[in-house]
XYZ file of C-alpha atoms in Angstrom:
257
model
C 62.893 25.437 -72.313
C 66.338 26.474 -71.031
C 66.185 30.103 -69.921
C 69.438 31.765 -68.781
C 67.986 35.091 -67.643
C 65.487 37.721 -68.734
C 68.267 39.978 -70.065
C 71.830 39.503 -71.282
C 74.045 42.554 -70.563
C 75.872 43.918 -73.609
C 77.706 46.839 -71.950
C 77.078 50.594 -72.211
C 73.582 50.208 -70.669
C 72.529 47.891 -73.515
C 70.687 44.602 -72.984
C 69.442 41.727 -75.098
C 66.053 40.337 -73.995
C 65.813 36.553 -74.034
C 62.788 34.385 -74.683
C 62.043 34.532 -70.941
C 60.570 38.012 -71.599
C 58.147 36.717 -74.257
C 54.623 38.192 -74.045
C 51.468 36.081 -74.360
C 49.906 38.800 -76.523
C 52.643 38.786 -79.191
C 55.668 36.475 -79.399
C 57.923 39.215 -80.814
C 57.124 41.489 -77.845
C 58.044 41.482 -74.161
C 55.722 40.911 -71.237
C 55.569 44.082 -69.106
C 57.015 42.462 -65.976
C 60.673 42.077 -67.004
C 61.028 45.604 -68.513
C 59.410 47.102 -65.389
C 61.799 45.208 -63.149
C 64.845 46.120 -65.273
C 64.008 49.842 -65.284
C 63.375 49.898 -61.529
C 66.499 47.830 -60.840
C 68.721 50.325 -62.656
C 66.920 53.380 -61.242
C 67.228 52.220 -57.630
C 70.892 51.327 -58.128
C 71.493 54.969 -59.048
C 69.540 56.310 -56.050
C 71.862 55.037 -53.296
C 72.071 52.059 -50.920
C 70.422 53.809 -47.933
C 67.245 54.452 -49.969
C 64.530 51.909 -50.724
C 61.944 52.018 -53.523
C 58.532 53.091 -52.207
C 56.706 53.719 -55.487
C 57.442 52.476 -58.987
C 55.384 53.940 -61.840
C 55.931 52.493 -65.315
C 54.448 53.740 -68.592
C 54.506 51.555 -71.700
C 54.554 53.418 -75.035
C 53.136 50.482 -76.956
C 54.351 46.917 -77.371
C 57.999 46.520 -76.285
C 59.922 44.648 -79.002
C 62.014 41.646 -77.991
C 65.118 43.239 -79.488
C 68.300 44.866 -78.194
C 67.486 47.804 -75.926
C 69.191 50.651 -74.113
C 68.323 52.088 -70.690
C 69.183 55.652 -69.696
C 68.899 56.600 -66.010
C 68.423 60.242 -64.977
C 68.004 61.919 -61.575
C 64.779 63.929 -61.395
C 64.743 65.027 -57.760
C 67.894 63.838 -55.961
C 67.821 63.765 -52.171
C 69.301 62.122 -49.085
C 65.919 61.157 -47.597
C 63.586 61.176 -50.619
C 64.777 60.640 -54.199
C 63.030 60.509 -57.577
C 64.909 58.793 -60.405
C 63.761 58.089 -63.959
C 64.822 55.255 -66.256
C 63.929 55.266 -69.964
C 64.101 52.253 -72.280
C 64.711 52.720 -75.999
C 64.750 50.256 -78.895
C 66.406 51.442 -82.123
C 66.182 55.029 -80.889
C 62.473 54.881 -79.977
C 61.358 55.232 -76.367
C 59.265 52.169 -75.458
C 58.912 52.462 -71.665
C 59.696 54.907 -68.868
C 59.792 54.237 -65.126
C 59.886 56.741 -62.294
C 60.935 55.477 -58.886
C 60.409 57.307 -55.605
C 62.926 55.997 -53.071
C 62.810 56.789 -49.347
C 65.577 56.512 -46.765
C 65.080 53.810 -44.146
C 65.311 54.783 -40.486
C 64.672 53.688 -36.896
C 61.581 51.625 -36.049
C 58.535 53.837 -35.235
C 56.527 53.233 -32.021
C 53.650 51.807 -34.108
C 54.206 49.160 -36.800
C 51.309 47.619 -38.738
C 50.583 44.013 -37.809
C 50.853 41.651 -40.766
C 48.512 38.816 -41.769
C 50.241 35.964 -43.645
C 48.673 34.713 -46.907
C 47.925 30.982 -47.353
C 50.923 28.675 -47.488
C 52.614 27.872 -50.795
C 50.832 24.843 -52.354
C 52.909 21.817 -53.292
C 51.609 21.643 -56.877
C 52.613 24.090 -59.627
C 50.211 25.362 -62.293
C 50.537 26.783 -65.805
C 49.813 30.510 -66.105
C 47.537 30.836 -69.162
C 47.502 27.056 -69.751
C 46.221 27.350 -73.328
C 49.657 28.888 -74.069
C 51.925 26.285 -72.425
C 55.134 27.208 -74.267
C 55.391 31.015 -73.909
C 58.587 32.355 -72.373
C 57.469 34.544 -69.468
C 54.960 31.935 -68.348
C 57.754 29.381 -68.020
C 60.205 31.765 -66.342
C 58.143 31.729 -63.128
C 56.722 29.023 -60.875
C 52.955 29.652 -60.405
C 50.999 28.155 -57.483
C 47.381 29.213 -57.010
C 45.801 29.655 -53.573
C 42.445 30.966 -54.902
C 40.807 30.979 -58.318
C 42.204 28.943 -61.168
C 44.317 29.411 -64.314
C 41.485 27.661 -66.179
C 38.760 30.100 -65.078
C 38.190 33.830 -65.515
C 37.887 36.132 -62.526
C 39.780 37.011 -59.335
C 42.718 34.827 -58.409
C 45.498 34.562 -55.846
C 48.816 32.983 -56.744
C 52.278 32.486 -55.325
C 55.036 33.307 -57.822
C 58.709 32.382 -57.802
C 61.042 33.820 -60.433
C 63.202 30.985 -61.785
C 65.901 32.934 -63.655
C 67.993 36.061 -62.942
C 66.715 39.415 -64.161
C 70.181 40.176 -65.602
C 72.517 37.305 -66.433
C 75.321 37.030 -63.877
C 73.495 39.031 -61.180
C 71.514 37.874 -58.162
C 67.796 38.659 -58.078
C 66.773 41.338 -55.594
C 63.483 41.408 -53.707
C 62.372 44.344 -55.858
C 63.169 42.336 -58.999
C 61.003 39.424 -57.829
C 58.123 41.699 -56.885
C 57.996 43.725 -60.112
C 58.469 40.760 -62.450
C 55.318 39.295 -60.874
C 53.297 42.502 -60.351
C 52.579 43.196 -64.018
C 51.001 39.733 -64.342
C 48.078 40.857 -62.144
C 45.765 41.635 -65.076
C 46.446 38.281 -66.718
C 45.926 36.365 -63.474
C 42.578 38.069 -62.785
C 41.265 38.519 -66.350
C 37.463 38.622 -66.457
C 37.357 37.560 -70.119
C 39.247 34.806 -71.990
C 42.468 36.266 -73.414
C 42.166 33.977 -76.440
C 39.379 36.271 -77.692
C 39.733 39.447 -75.564
C 42.575 41.902 -74.997
C 43.179 43.242 -71.500
C 46.202 45.483 -71.984
C 47.689 47.802 -69.321
C 49.340 50.967 -70.722
C 51.109 51.327 -67.392
C 51.550 50.022 -63.870
C 51.987 51.696 -60.491
C 53.280 49.739 -57.524
C 53.464 51.085 -53.963
C 55.760 49.202 -51.602
C 56.198 49.125 -47.839
C 59.101 46.679 -47.958
C 60.809 44.167 -50.218
C 59.804 40.490 -50.017
C 61.690 38.181 -47.693
C 62.455 34.956 -49.543
C 61.957 33.650 -53.063
C 58.149 33.661 -53.155
C 55.811 36.610 -53.843
C 52.051 36.201 -53.386
C 49.775 38.196 -55.714
C 46.060 38.582 -54.972
C 44.502 40.226 -58.047
C 41.047 41.533 -58.971
C 39.923 43.191 -62.242
C 36.827 45.275 -62.946
C 35.497 46.410 -66.330
C 33.323 49.450 -67.087
C 30.615 49.551 -69.763
C 32.831 51.604 -72.110
C 35.652 49.049 -72.254
C 38.008 50.592 -69.686
C 39.133 48.360 -66.852
C 41.142 48.484 -63.658
C 43.197 45.734 -62.062
C 44.206 45.950 -58.398
C 46.545 43.541 -56.674
C 47.960 42.968 -53.205
C 51.566 41.758 -53.013
C 52.747 39.731 -50.013
C 55.516 37.491 -48.781
C 55.192 34.720 -46.195
C 54.877 37.275 -43.371
C 52.177 39.427 -44.986
C 51.535 42.405 -47.241
C 54.448 44.184 -48.898
C 52.655 46.427 -51.408
C 49.864 47.184 -53.866
C 49.793 47.262 -57.663
C 47.296 49.076 -59.939
C 46.908 48.796 -63.725
C 44.479 50.677 -66.013
C 43.207 48.359 -68.745
C 42.231 48.585 -72.399
C 39.547 45.879 -72.826
C 38.725 45.028 -76.430
C 37.650 42.011 -78.435
C 40.488 40.623 -80.553
């Protein structure tokens, strides 16, 4: 499948989502990763070059249609050292997702810096993410290489991801783009139940970041837990080749299809 980008820019803050955004849950909807990355990309661009995203919180107001969308960016708490910016996505006048990004100014190196532990090396062999759905758009827009667990088995899993197409056509991917496109896949990677018969849907995602990834690859180590009343929680550690770069958390609606 030839995928140009996740989004085609139409001008005036309007974008057309391509098949690369296609969700495994519903072909007419978008996977949560690309919208999260697009909202954060536009919010951080408005915050200023000397600031770096430290927390990205995204709320999904239901399935996000794979149709033309508009993004409106608004300052919430502007600042030179700490800034909060909001980006809202609408489709045909209806709000479908909102992201809030806390950005923090970078500065001189402190006297104590946390020592990093590298994840396992990138395997040579690629895998299919959700192999029973080999032709879905988002699954093909990334290169998936497992270092623990398996795409064929339920439960915790660790996987290297590499985004294969630009977030916005004509623009270079940023480290934040790569990280957030992958982060929302945590619940699918670590699903405890087969998604062919069970839903595991996150109504939102919160990602805390210490730095952006260095290089093309982002490692995601994901674990999901499910309570007796059908509410779940997915937690994931994001890393690059040097070590940890952040954490992602997703509340989950767990229901039989």
